[in-house]
């Protein structure tokens, strides 16, 4: 592409590409896409975006196309890679001038220079860093700022490289420029501090911007540029100097207004100081040892004493608390149980920590956390009143929760209490004792203090296990507080029920549960919405607890379920509805079939909620989870939900519908439990299987490229569910397509995937011995070949032999035709091939680990007897060996009668007893039981079958011939066989 002739053409097309008119925009984009691989195109783009007289939007677009081009065509091995000559010209052009006037474009140019640096610096671009170093020294403000901006992005990008060779290059770079970077930062910092008092906001902002950028460079060099930074005096000097600089910047906040750009930049710079310390501690804990004392002194003084009053702000406090927390928890500072085994560095750090965290210091931190930082603020109380659902979302982990002060203070409290529990437990117990008895509802401050102390007791529940008689406290203190109905007492009602939730799995006697359930029923009717939502949360924790007993809960089930449903209807926020639905799901799951009398209202409401949540896929996920537990609880009665249930499954599992990205996993689970609970197949239930074929298209499937994925396992369970539910209708309708999908999958998939596919075939043969082999006929040669060729994976060979055994035992004529087909394929006589199959079967029978399949193999091979076929008689020894091995697996001896019984046998009279803790059998469980009652493995006595087959073989051969045949069997095997056949 010639630069002179092409520039005007590219400029025109870029201008068209900024148009809002799609008729103009689309052709321009297509043309630009074609030019992407043209030599000289990026040189034209460089000329355009560095021409400050052109339209900003056009220049912006030129920068973006240039940046994308670096990603796609800069590497030497990339298709249509840029020539080395053009890249050299572009590199030189990018750093000729740092004078871009538009901030956004300047940032993009800095980023694209960094992208090139990642690939070429320093080997192909050795002049980049020296050029940047010289450029940041110039006096021109704009050029200096742009060079510094680029310097930061290049440093950031090079610091992110992880290969050993790249790390070495960055270490060399850091060593070479660190002194300069420190001097640069100190210069800009001093300039800013001098200008703060001038009142010239523009100059202050300009110098602060440079201070921020130079500090960003130093952060990357300090954290990522040295293997052992504590051995570098410049690095440690910079780090030790941070605390004084922080003090200076915090004092500056007094003279800078709260609502301007300078204030925002100042706070970002202060936070960046703390990030340097936090990152350095994270990456180099041993090197940080000399900074522990100063870090703790600084953080504690500003966060927990009057030193910080008037100068700290929330994000800074959060960072200081994080610094304290990381030092307290750091494993590098914790000695081994055997103190002498610890490194000297660890012991030194531990001593510094212990010297700092004295009893007075810990006590003050604990008291300040509870009495100051745990207090509900005016802002939070206002939000409680004006937006109760928003308040609960914030409290339980909303989007901004992890960045706010409250969770940070709570985590710090937990960590410090865990680390120093022997010191702090008496402090917290004393705070508890001062708050015994009711609190005056008119004293809001006293109410908030008690709320804060209760919060601390809940957070420290595990640490207080041996120190608090919670059951007694619950009866004497907490339960009466829950009964105070005054509106001003609602913070304590909420906090107490939350507190109980924290202790429920720690220390709460089972016989106290009914009192708690009574309190929960009352609180679910509380006048305050926040209290009701918190109560629902504690209810979930209660029913999830391993000591939960259904019999204790059932008297309160109807009331609780009704009140939870009313709460679900009342709340309006998506997050809150999801939360309440989750609680309902947990209740349904725990009580199972006992829920049936009470779900009518919920069943009627869920279709409406589903429709209302069309734009809220996460709420729909919660609805699906609720439906899963609901269907499991209703069992066969869930058929009444089909008009709503089946379209939901249809939508959730249709990969052509956008919502499937969110709904598929739960949708598949719902589909499965619906099948398992279904009393009979319906046309609609059969029809939604049309969704399965795209799910099994492996490479394009959203399920993943591995059949070991959980979703694929669920898919195969669903297929098996249809086979158990209505094998004839299902196979006649879908077997051809399913078989085609399986044939395409089998050669490509993992071992587990093959097993999953063949289990479907095995179940089809088991359920329908006549139709099954016909429907899956194309797969059976694949199985046959696997047996003959001696499949190397035992788990696959086991399923191959199970499939072969089913066909041989239950559809002899089909086995004969299959043998005939395979004999032609292998160019062998049928008898010869049958002999090879039996030989491989005998050789690999140890691959079969399940007794059912071992017995199946024995029955299948024995079904070849009686026979006068010389090949079968030649393999007689192997058949008997397998049979005796199977007898060992399935026969149990009656110690009184000394006789053997086949433990695989089942009868109609056997009804498994279901204990209170066990779930009742599903409809599918019942179907499997009925199937087992027709399965030869469970209806034919192996002992008797062997006897009858041997007797028939004896009749064919005569006594002498049969005796000769038996002599081919090992005498020890014969002895064991005779012992099993005693009494016949």
mmCIF file of C-alpha atoms in Angstrom, residues 292-639:
data_model
loop_
_atom_site.group_PDB
_atom_site.id
_atom_site.type_symbol
_atom_site.label_atom_id
_atom_site.label_comp_id
_atom_site.label_asym_id
_atom_site.label_seq_id
_atom_site.Cartn_x
_atom_site.Cartn_y
_atom_site.Cartn_z
ATOM 1 C CA UNK A 292 6.270 -5.089 59.675
ATOM 2 C CA UNK A 293 6.755 -2.878 62.730
ATOM 3 C CA UNK A 294 6.363 0.393 60.825
ATOM 4 C CA UNK A 295 3.363 -0.905 58.840
ATOM 5 C CA UNK A 296 1.511 -1.993 61.975
ATOM 6 C CA UNK A 297 2.319 1.210 63.857
ATOM 7 C CA UNK A 298 1.199 3.368 60.969
ATOM 8 C CA UNK A 299 -1.997 1.400 60.195
ATOM 9 C CA UNK A 300 -3.126 1.008 63.803
ATOM 10 C CA UNK A 301 -2.484 4.654 64.643
ATOM 11 C CA UNK A 302 -4.505 5.956 61.713
ATOM 12 C CA UNK A 303 -7.326 3.417 61.981
ATOM 13 C CA UNK A 304 -7.689 2.905 65.730
ATOM 14 C CA UNK A 305 -6.542 6.188 67.321
ATOM 15 C CA UNK A 306 -7.355 9.881 67.031
ATOM 16 C CA UNK A 307 -4.354 10.365 64.676
ATOM 17 C CA UNK A 308 -6.545 9.514 61.706
ATOM 18 C CA UNK A 309 -9.389 11.862 62.587
ATOM 19 C CA UNK A 310 -10.064 14.372 59.848
ATOM 20 C CA UNK A 311 -7.636 12.932 57.297
ATOM 21 C CA UNK A 312 -8.629 9.289 56.679
ATOM 22 C CA UNK A 313 -11.298 8.132 54.271
ATOM 23 C CA UNK A 314 -13.079 4.801 53.871
ATOM 24 C CA UNK A 315 -10.972 3.222 51.120
ATOM 25 C CA UNK A 316 -7.757 4.145 52.968
ATOM 26 C CA UNK A 317 -9.064 2.569 56.186
ATOM 27 C CA UNK A 318 -9.943 -0.584 54.228
ATOM 28 C CA UNK A 319 -6.410 -0.758 52.822
ATOM 29 C CA UNK A 320 -4.818 -0.262 56.250
ATOM 30 C CA UNK A 321 -7.004 -3.018 57.695
ATOM 31 C CA UNK A 322 -6.017 -5.296 54.828
ATOM 32 C CA UNK A 323 -2.365 -4.595 55.615
ATOM 33 C CA UNK A 324 -2.862 -5.526 59.287
ATOM 34 C CA UNK A 325 -4.820 -8.628 58.294
ATOM 35 C CA UNK A 326 -2.164 -9.818 55.810
ATOM 36 C CA UNK A 327 0.568 -9.434 58.415
ATOM 37 C CA UNK A 328 -1.482 -11.270 61.068
ATOM 38 C CA UNK A 329 -2.379 -14.168 58.751
ATOM 39 C CA UNK A 330 0.858 -14.472 56.774
ATOM 40 C CA UNK A 331 2.136 -18.049 56.930
ATOM 41 C CA UNK A 332 5.704 -16.850 56.409
ATOM 42 C CA UNK A 333 5.472 -15.220 59.840
ATOM 43 C CA UNK A 334 4.073 -18.252 61.686
ATOM 44 C CA UNK A 335 6.614 -20.562 63.350
ATOM 45 C CA UNK A 336 6.305 -24.320 63.089
ATOM 46 C CA UNK A 337 4.799 -26.236 66.000
ATOM 47 C CA UNK A 338 8.354 -27.210 66.780
ATOM 48 C CA UNK A 339 9.748 -23.712 67.154
ATOM 49 C CA UNK A 340 13.336 -24.800 66.443
ATOM 50 C CA UNK A 341 12.343 -26.016 62.960
ATOM 51 C CA UNK A 342 11.359 -22.503 61.869
ATOM 52 C CA UNK A 343 13.606 -20.352 59.698
ATOM 53 C CA UNK A 344 15.416 -17.399 61.312
ATOM 54 C CA UNK A 345 13.383 -15.017 59.113
ATOM 55 C CA UNK A 346 10.102 -16.507 60.329
ATOM 56 C CA UNK A 347 11.189 -16.328 63.966
ATOM 57 C CA UNK A 348 12.259 -12.708 63.552
ATOM 58 C CA UNK A 349 8.934 -11.752 61.948
ATOM 59 C CA UNK A 350 6.997 -13.625 64.642
ATOM 60 C CA UNK A 351 8.877 -11.786 67.382
ATOM 61 C CA UNK A 352 8.114 -8.425 65.783
ATOM 62 C CA UNK A 353 4.419 -9.327 65.647
ATOM 63 C CA UNK A 354 4.327 -10.542 69.234
ATOM 64 C CA UNK A 355 6.129 -7.426 70.455
ATOM 65 C CA UNK A 356 3.599 -5.217 68.723
ATOM 66 C CA UNK A 357 0.362 -7.068 69.547
ATOM 67 C CA UNK A 358 0.485 -6.569 73.312
ATOM 68 C CA UNK A 359 -2.571 -6.962 75.522
ATOM 69 C CA UNK A 360 -3.366 -3.185 75.567
ATOM 70 C CA UNK A 361 -2.984 -2.937 71.770
ATOM 71 C CA UNK A 362 -5.169 -5.977 71.074
ATOM 72 C CA UNK A 363 -7.781 -4.843 73.566
ATOM 73 C CA UNK A 364 -7.962 -1.397 72.021
ATOM 74 C CA UNK A 365 -8.214 -2.801 68.484
ATOM 75 C CA UNK A 366 -10.983 -5.198 69.564
ATOM 76 C CA UNK A 367 -12.968 -2.543 71.401
ATOM 77 C CA UNK A 368 -12.605 -0.015 68.575
ATOM 78 C CA UNK A 369 -13.657 -2.553 65.953
ATOM 79 C CA UNK A 370 -16.778 -3.446 67.895
ATOM 80 C CA UNK A 371 -17.768 -0.106 69.396
ATOM 81 C CA UNK A 372 -16.848 2.065 66.427
ATOM 82 C CA UNK A 373 -16.615 0.175 63.138
ATOM 83 C CA UNK A 374 -19.351 -2.410 63.822
ATOM 84 C CA UNK A 375 -21.957 0.250 64.628
ATOM 85 C CA UNK A 376 -24.721 0.639 62.055
ATOM 86 C CA UNK A 377 -24.228 4.057 60.453
ATOM 87 C CA UNK A 378 -26.832 6.712 59.818
ATOM 88 C CA UNK A 379 -26.513 5.947 56.126
ATOM 89 C CA UNK A 380 -27.210 2.243 56.717
ATOM 90 C CA UNK A 381 -30.178 2.951 58.990
ATOM 91 C CA UNK A 382 -31.608 5.325 56.395
ATOM 92 C CA UNK A 383 -31.172 2.687 53.711
ATOM 93 C CA UNK A 384 -32.892 0.165 56.004
ATOM 94 C CA UNK A 385 -35.934 2.442 56.186
ATOM 95 C CA UNK A 386 -36.016 3.592 52.569
ATOM 96 C CA UNK A 387 -34.798 0.490 50.727
ATOM 97 C CA UNK A 388 -34.987 -2.559 53.017
ATOM 98 C CA UNK A 389 -34.299 -5.045 50.228
ATOM 99 C CA UNK A 390 -31.305 -3.040 49.055
ATOM 100 C CA UNK A 391 -30.049 -3.050 52.638
ATOM 101 C CA UNK A 392 -30.258 -6.848 52.916
ATOM 102 C CA UNK A 393 -28.504 -7.310 49.571
ATOM 103 C CA UNK A 394 -25.661 -5.035 50.725
ATOM 104 C CA UNK A 395 -25.409 -6.889 54.037
ATOM 105 C CA UNK A 396 -25.331 -10.331 52.421
ATOM 106 C CA UNK A 397 -22.757 -9.538 49.755
ATOM 107 C CA UNK A 398 -23.990 -7.169 47.059
ATOM 108 C CA UNK A 399 -21.760 -6.017 44.199
ATOM 109 C CA UNK A 400 -20.173 -3.210 46.241
ATOM 110 C CA UNK A 401 -20.042 -5.215 49.487
ATOM 111 C CA UNK A 402 -16.501 -6.532 49.132
ATOM 112 C CA UNK A 403 -15.144 -3.020 48.597
ATOM 113 C CA UNK A 404 -16.923 -1.471 51.582
ATOM 114 C CA UNK A 405 -15.707 -0.923 55.111
ATOM 115 C CA UNK A 406 -18.082 -3.196 57.042
ATOM 116 C CA UNK A 407 -17.003 -6.573 55.609
ATOM 117 C CA UNK A 408 -13.368 -5.541 55.874
ATOM 118 C CA UNK A 409 -13.721 -4.749 59.580
ATOM 119 C CA UNK A 410 -15.542 -8.038 60.180
ATOM 120 C CA UNK A 411 -12.871 -10.092 58.405
ATOM 121 C CA UNK A 412 -10.123 -8.288 60.344
ATOM 122 C CA UNK A 413 -11.957 -8.979 63.596
ATOM 123 C CA UNK A 414 -12.312 -12.687 62.759
ATOM 124 C CA UNK A 415 -8.634 -13.027 61.828
ATOM 125 C CA UNK A 416 -7.307 -11.183 64.855
ATOM 126 C CA UNK A 417 -9.708 -12.991 67.204
ATOM 127 C CA UNK A 418 -8.649 -16.345 65.769
ATOM 128 C CA UNK A 419 -4.949 -15.505 66.072
ATOM 129 C CA UNK A 420 -5.164 -14.035 69.602
ATOM 130 C CA UNK A 421 -8.315 -15.685 70.980
ATOM 131 C CA UNK A 422 -6.870 -16.389 74.428
ATOM 132 C CA UNK A 423 -6.230 -12.666 74.893
ATOM 133 C CA UNK A 424 -9.436 -11.396 73.290
ATOM 134 C CA UNK A 425 -12.032 -13.902 74.552
ATOM 135 C CA UNK A 426 -12.182 -12.350 78.067
ATOM 136 C CA UNK A 427 -12.492 -8.886 76.485
ATOM 137 C CA UNK A 428 -15.503 -9.921 74.411
ATOM 138 C CA UNK A 429 -17.089 -11.841 77.291
ATOM 139 C CA UNK A 430 -16.823 -8.739 79.445
ATOM 140 C CA UNK A 431 -18.569 -6.706 76.727
ATOM 141 C CA UNK A 432 -21.329 -9.347 76.629
ATOM 142 C CA UNK A 433 -21.822 -9.275 80.394
ATOM 143 C CA UNK A 434 -22.272 -5.507 80.481
ATOM 144 C CA UNK A 435 -25.224 -5.871 78.099
ATOM 145 C CA UNK A 436 -27.270 -8.494 79.966
ATOM 146 C CA UNK A 437 -30.998 -7.890 80.222
ATOM 147 C CA UNK A 438 -33.272 -5.776 78.039
ATOM 148 C CA UNK A 439 -32.168 -2.460 76.548
ATOM 149 C CA UNK A 440 -34.172 0.752 76.700
ATOM 150 C CA UNK A 441 -35.874 1.194 73.327
ATOM 151 C CA UNK A 442 -35.465 4.960 73.641
ATOM 152 C CA UNK A 443 -31.671 4.682 73.855
ATOM 153 C CA UNK A 444 -30.715 4.174 70.220
ATOM 154 C CA UNK A 445 -27.001 4.317 70.944
ATOM 155 C CA UNK A 446 -27.305 1.503 73.507
ATOM 156 C CA UNK A 447 -29.281 -0.563 70.990
ATOM 157 C CA UNK A 448 -26.595 -0.085 68.334
ATOM 158 C CA UNK A 449 -23.803 -0.963 70.787
ATOM 159 C CA UNK A 450 -25.587 -4.187 71.694
ATOM 160 C CA UNK A 451 -26.105 -4.906 67.995
ATOM 161 C CA UNK A 452 -22.366 -4.473 67.437
ATOM 162 C CA UNK A 453 -21.399 -6.734 70.369
ATOM 163 C CA UNK A 454 -23.835 -9.423 69.211
ATOM 164 C CA UNK A 455 -22.284 -9.145 65.757
ATOM 165 C CA UNK A 456 -18.859 -9.826 67.287
ATOM 166 C CA UNK A 457 -20.201 -12.823 69.247
ATOM 167 C CA UNK A 458 -21.661 -14.260 66.043
ATOM 168 C CA UNK A 459 -18.465 -13.760 64.064
ATOM 169 C CA UNK A 460 -16.371 -15.363 66.831
ATOM 170 C CA UNK A 461 -18.767 -18.282 67.396
ATOM 171 C CA UNK A 462 -16.209 -21.037 66.738
ATOM 172 C CA UNK A 463 -13.597 -19.395 68.958
ATOM 173 C CA UNK A 464 -16.115 -18.939 71.808
ATOM 174 C CA UNK A 465 -17.310 -22.564 71.775
ATOM 175 C CA UNK A 466 -15.833 -23.416 75.170
ATOM 176 C CA UNK A 467 -16.454 -20.020 76.746
ATOM 177 C CA UNK A 468 -20.175 -19.390 76.166
ATOM 178 C CA UNK A 469 -23.081 -21.538 77.375
ATOM 179 C CA UNK A 470 -25.086 -20.668 74.298
ATOM 180 C CA UNK A 471 -28.151 -22.757 75.169
ATOM 181 C CA UNK A 472 -28.544 -20.967 78.489
ATOM 182 C CA UNK A 473 -27.867 -17.583 76.872
ATOM 183 C CA UNK A 474 -30.445 -18.373 74.199
ATOM 184 C CA UNK A 475 -33.168 -19.140 76.755
ATOM 185 C CA UNK A 476 -32.441 -16.371 79.230
ATOM 186 C CA UNK A 477 -31.238 -13.502 77.018
ATOM 187 C CA UNK A 478 -31.773 -13.971 73.305
ATOM 188 C CA UNK A 479 -35.258 -15.484 73.241
ATOM 189 C CA UNK A 480 -36.765 -12.666 75.356
ATOM 190 C CA UNK A 481 -35.096 -10.089 73.074
ATOM 191 C CA UNK A 482 -36.756 -11.653 70.047
ATOM 192 C CA UNK A 483 -40.110 -11.094 71.741
ATOM 193 C CA UNK A 484 -39.638 -7.306 72.060
ATOM 194 C CA UNK A 485 -41.884 -6.067 69.267
ATOM 195 C CA UNK A 486 -41.151 -2.316 69.473
ATOM 196 C CA UNK A 487 -40.196 -0.838 66.106
ATOM 197 C CA UNK A 488 -36.967 0.710 67.479
ATOM 198 C CA UNK A 489 -35.891 -2.736 68.676
ATOM 199 C CA UNK A 490 -35.862 -4.177 65.151
ATOM 200 C CA UNK A 491 -32.037 -3.892 64.739
ATOM 201 C CA UNK A 492 -31.678 -6.216 67.720
ATOM 202 C CA UNK A 493 -34.399 -8.624 66.556
ATOM 203 C CA UNK A 494 -32.570 -8.905 63.235
ATOM 204 C CA UNK A 495 -29.177 -9.235 64.884
ATOM 205 C CA UNK A 496 -30.296 -11.862 67.409
ATOM 206 C CA UNK A 497 -31.852 -14.122 64.792
ATOM 207 C CA UNK A 498 -28.702 -13.694 62.678
ATOM 208 C CA UNK A 499 -26.568 -14.527 65.744
ATOM 209 C CA UNK A 500 -28.526 -17.729 66.334
ATOM 210 C CA UNK A 501 -27.886 -18.675 62.698
ATOM 211 C CA UNK A 502 -24.146 -18.311 63.278
ATOM 212 C CA UNK A 503 -24.234 -20.554 66.352
ATOM 213 C CA UNK A 504 -26.672 -23.169 65.044
ATOM 214 C CA UNK A 505 -23.923 -25.416 63.644
ATOM 215 C CA UNK A 506 -21.472 -24.589 66.441
ATOM 216 C CA UNK A 507 -23.317 -25.204 69.699
ATOM 217 C CA UNK A 508 -27.086 -25.554 69.865
ATOM 218 C CA UNK A 509 -28.815 -28.516 71.509
ATOM 219 C CA UNK A 510 -31.281 -30.435 69.431
ATOM 220 C CA UNK A 511 -34.045 -30.263 72.049
ATOM 221 C CA UNK A 512 -33.917 -26.441 71.821
ATOM 222 C CA UNK A 513 -34.958 -26.494 68.159
ATOM 223 C CA UNK A 514 -38.741 -26.347 68.750
ATOM 224 C CA UNK A 515 -38.312 -23.121 70.743
ATOM 225 C CA UNK A 516 -36.299 -21.693 67.867
ATOM 226 C CA UNK A 517 -38.907 -22.803 65.306
ATOM 227 C CA UNK A 518 -41.577 -21.072 67.353
ATOM 228 C CA UNK A 519 -39.497 -17.881 67.362
ATOM 229 C CA UNK A 520 -38.895 -18.155 63.601
ATOM 230 C CA UNK A 521 -42.629 -18.480 62.962
ATOM 231 C CA UNK A 522 -43.216 -15.286 64.958
ATOM 232 C CA UNK A 523 -40.385 -13.369 63.272
ATOM 233 C CA UNK A 524 -41.551 -14.361 59.782
ATOM 234 C CA UNK A 525 -44.613 -12.272 60.701
ATOM 235 C CA UNK A 526 -42.531 -9.340 61.957
ATOM 236 C CA UNK A 527 -43.619 -5.885 60.850
ATOM 237 C CA UNK A 528 -40.137 -5.200 59.475
ATOM 238 C CA UNK A 529 -39.131 -6.684 56.117
ATOM 239 C CA UNK A 530 -35.399 -6.816 56.922
ATOM 240 C CA UNK A 531 -36.121 -8.877 60.047
ATOM 241 C CA UNK A 532 -38.254 -11.299 58.033
ATOM 242 C CA UNK A 533 -35.561 -11.744 55.380
ATOM 243 C CA UNK A 534 -32.859 -12.333 58.005
ATOM 244 C CA UNK A 535 -35.151 -14.836 59.725
ATOM 245 C CA UNK A 536 -35.521 -16.723 56.452
ATOM 246 C CA UNK A 537 -31.726 -16.917 56.226
ATOM 247 C CA UNK A 538 -31.444 -18.389 59.720
ATOM 248 C CA UNK A 539 -34.191 -20.881 58.866
ATOM 249 C CA UNK A 540 -32.108 -22.086 55.917
ATOM 250 C CA UNK A 541 -29.047 -22.513 58.153
ATOM 251 C CA UNK A 542 -31.194 -24.440 60.609
ATOM 252 C CA UNK A 543 -32.638 -26.913 58.109
ATOM 253 C CA UNK A 544 -29.204 -27.327 56.477
ATOM 254 C CA UNK A 545 -27.591 -28.271 59.783
ATOM 255 C CA UNK A 546 -26.614 -31.934 60.180
ATOM 256 C CA UNK A 547 -28.542 -32.180 63.487
ATOM 257 C CA UNK A 548 -31.806 -31.182 61.774
ATOM 258 C CA UNK A 549 -34.666 -33.558 62.616
ATOM 259 C CA UNK A 550 -37.737 -33.677 60.426
ATOM 260 C CA UNK A 551 -40.023 -34.833 63.240
ATOM 261 C CA UNK A 552 -39.223 -31.692 65.258
ATOM 262 C CA UNK A 553 -39.803 -29.470 62.256
ATOM 263 C CA UNK A 554 -43.067 -30.904 60.891
ATOM 264 C CA UNK A 555 -45.424 -29.198 63.413
ATOM 265 C CA UNK A 556 -44.185 -25.825 62.135
ATOM 266 C CA UNK A 557 -43.892 -26.721 58.451
ATOM 267 C CA UNK A 558 -47.265 -25.430 57.260
ATOM 268 C CA UNK A 559 -46.922 -22.089 59.055
ATOM 269 C CA UNK A 560 -43.341 -21.542 57.926
ATOM 270 C CA UNK A 561 -43.989 -22.527 54.330
ATOM 271 C CA UNK A 562 -47.015 -20.236 54.130
ATOM 272 C CA UNK A 563 -45.088 -17.306 55.614
ATOM 273 C CA UNK A 564 -42.094 -17.890 53.352
ATOM 274 C CA UNK A 565 -44.399 -17.924 50.353
ATOM 275 C CA UNK A 566 -45.956 -14.648 51.469
ATOM 276 C CA UNK A 567 -42.462 -13.195 51.831
ATOM 277 C CA UNK A 568 -41.589 -14.378 48.320
ATOM 278 C CA UNK A 569 -44.637 -12.578 46.968
ATOM 279 C CA UNK A 570 -43.930 -9.413 48.910
ATOM 280 C CA UNK A 571 -40.289 -8.834 47.970
ATOM 281 C CA UNK A 572 -39.654 -7.153 44.629
ATOM 282 C CA UNK A 573 -35.893 -7.232 44.063
ATOM 283 C CA UNK A 574 -34.511 -10.069 41.951
ATOM 284 C CA UNK A 575 -31.736 -10.873 44.461
ATOM 285 C CA UNK A 576 -34.191 -11.050 47.347
ATOM 286 C CA UNK A 577 -36.606 -13.293 45.469
ATOM 287 C CA UNK A 578 -33.698 -15.600 44.623
ATOM 288 C CA UNK A 579 -32.721 -15.707 48.276
ATOM 289 C CA UNK A 580 -36.229 -16.541 49.514
ATOM 290 C CA UNK A 581 -36.648 -19.145 46.770
ATOM 291 C CA UNK A 582 -33.400 -20.724 47.909
ATOM 292 C CA UNK A 583 -34.740 -20.964 51.459
ATOM 293 C CA UNK A 584 -37.972 -22.539 50.182
ATOM 294 C CA UNK A 585 -35.930 -25.009 48.131
ATOM 295 C CA UNK A 586 -33.917 -26.036 51.180
ATOM 296 C CA UNK A 587 -37.092 -26.600 53.207
ATOM 297 C CA UNK A 588 -38.670 -28.656 50.413
ATOM 298 C CA UNK A 589 -35.487 -30.688 50.011
ATOM 299 C CA UNK A 590 -35.254 -31.539 53.705
ATOM 300 C CA UNK A 591 -38.889 -32.537 54.296
ATOM 301 C CA UNK A 592 -39.295 -34.195 50.867
ATOM 302 C CA UNK A 593 -42.721 -35.850 50.462
ATOM 303 C CA UNK A 594 -44.021 -34.207 53.632
ATOM 304 C CA UNK A 595 -44.281 -30.949 51.676
ATOM 305 C CA UNK A 596 -47.068 -32.194 49.391
ATOM 306 C CA UNK A 597 -50.062 -30.777 51.282
ATOM 307 C CA UNK A 598 -48.630 -27.227 51.366
ATOM 308 C CA UNK A 599 -47.221 -26.501 47.927
ATOM 309 C CA UNK A 600 -50.414 -25.580 46.106
ATOM 310 C CA UNK A 601 -49.910 -21.830 46.460
ATOM 311 C CA UNK A 602 -46.281 -22.006 45.340
ATOM 312 C CA UNK A 603 -47.159 -24.176 42.358
ATOM 313 C CA UNK A 604 -49.711 -21.592 41.233
ATOM 314 C CA UNK A 605 -47.288 -18.677 41.736
ATOM 315 C CA UNK A 606 -44.160 -20.036 40.024
ATOM 316 C CA UNK A 607 -45.523 -19.741 36.426
ATOM 317 C CA UNK A 608 -46.243 -16.059 37.050
ATOM 318 C CA UNK A 609 -42.796 -15.517 38.573
ATOM 319 C CA UNK A 610 -41.192 -17.342 35.636
ATOM 320 C CA UNK A 611 -42.928 -15.023 33.197
ATOM 321 C CA UNK A 612 -41.978 -11.919 35.201
ATOM 322 C CA UNK A 613 -38.332 -12.995 35.354
ATOM 323 C CA UNK A 614 -37.825 -13.207 31.585
ATOM 324 C CA UNK A 615 -34.974 -10.674 31.745
ATOM 325 C CA UNK A 616 -33.475 -12.111 34.939
ATOM 326 C CA UNK A 617 -31.762 -15.395 34.152
ATOM 327 C CA UNK A 618 -30.275 -15.820 37.637
ATOM 328 C CA UNK A 619 -33.766 -15.610 39.158
ATOM 329 C CA UNK A 620 -34.883 -18.208 36.649
ATOM 330 C CA UNK A 621 -32.001 -20.423 37.837
ATOM 331 C CA UNK A 622 -33.384 -20.108 41.360
ATOM 332 C CA UNK A 623 -36.850 -21.050 40.086
ATOM 333 C CA UNK A 624 -35.378 -24.121 38.374
ATOM 334 C CA UNK A 625 -33.678 -25.163 41.621
ATOM 335 C CA UNK A 626 -36.968 -24.780 43.469
ATOM 336 C CA UNK A 627 -38.752 -26.835 40.815
ATOM 337 C CA UNK A 628 -36.135 -29.593 41.126
ATOM 338 C CA UNK A 629 -36.817 -29.983 44.844
ATOM 339 C CA UNK A 630 -40.549 -29.530 44.303
ATOM 340 C CA UNK A 631 -40.695 -32.342 41.735
ATOM 341 C CA UNK A 632 -38.650 -34.597 44.037
ATOM 342 C CA UNK A 633 -41.038 -33.833 46.890
ATOM 343 C CA UNK A 634 -44.193 -34.356 44.821
ATOM 344 C CA UNK A 635 -43.009 -37.541 43.161
ATOM 345 C CA UNK A 636 -45.635 -38.949 40.768
ATOM 346 C CA UNK A 637 -47.939 -36.025 41.596
ATOM 347 C CA UNK A 638 -45.526 -33.730 39.734
ATOM 348 C CA UNK A 639 -47.271 -34.881 36.553
#
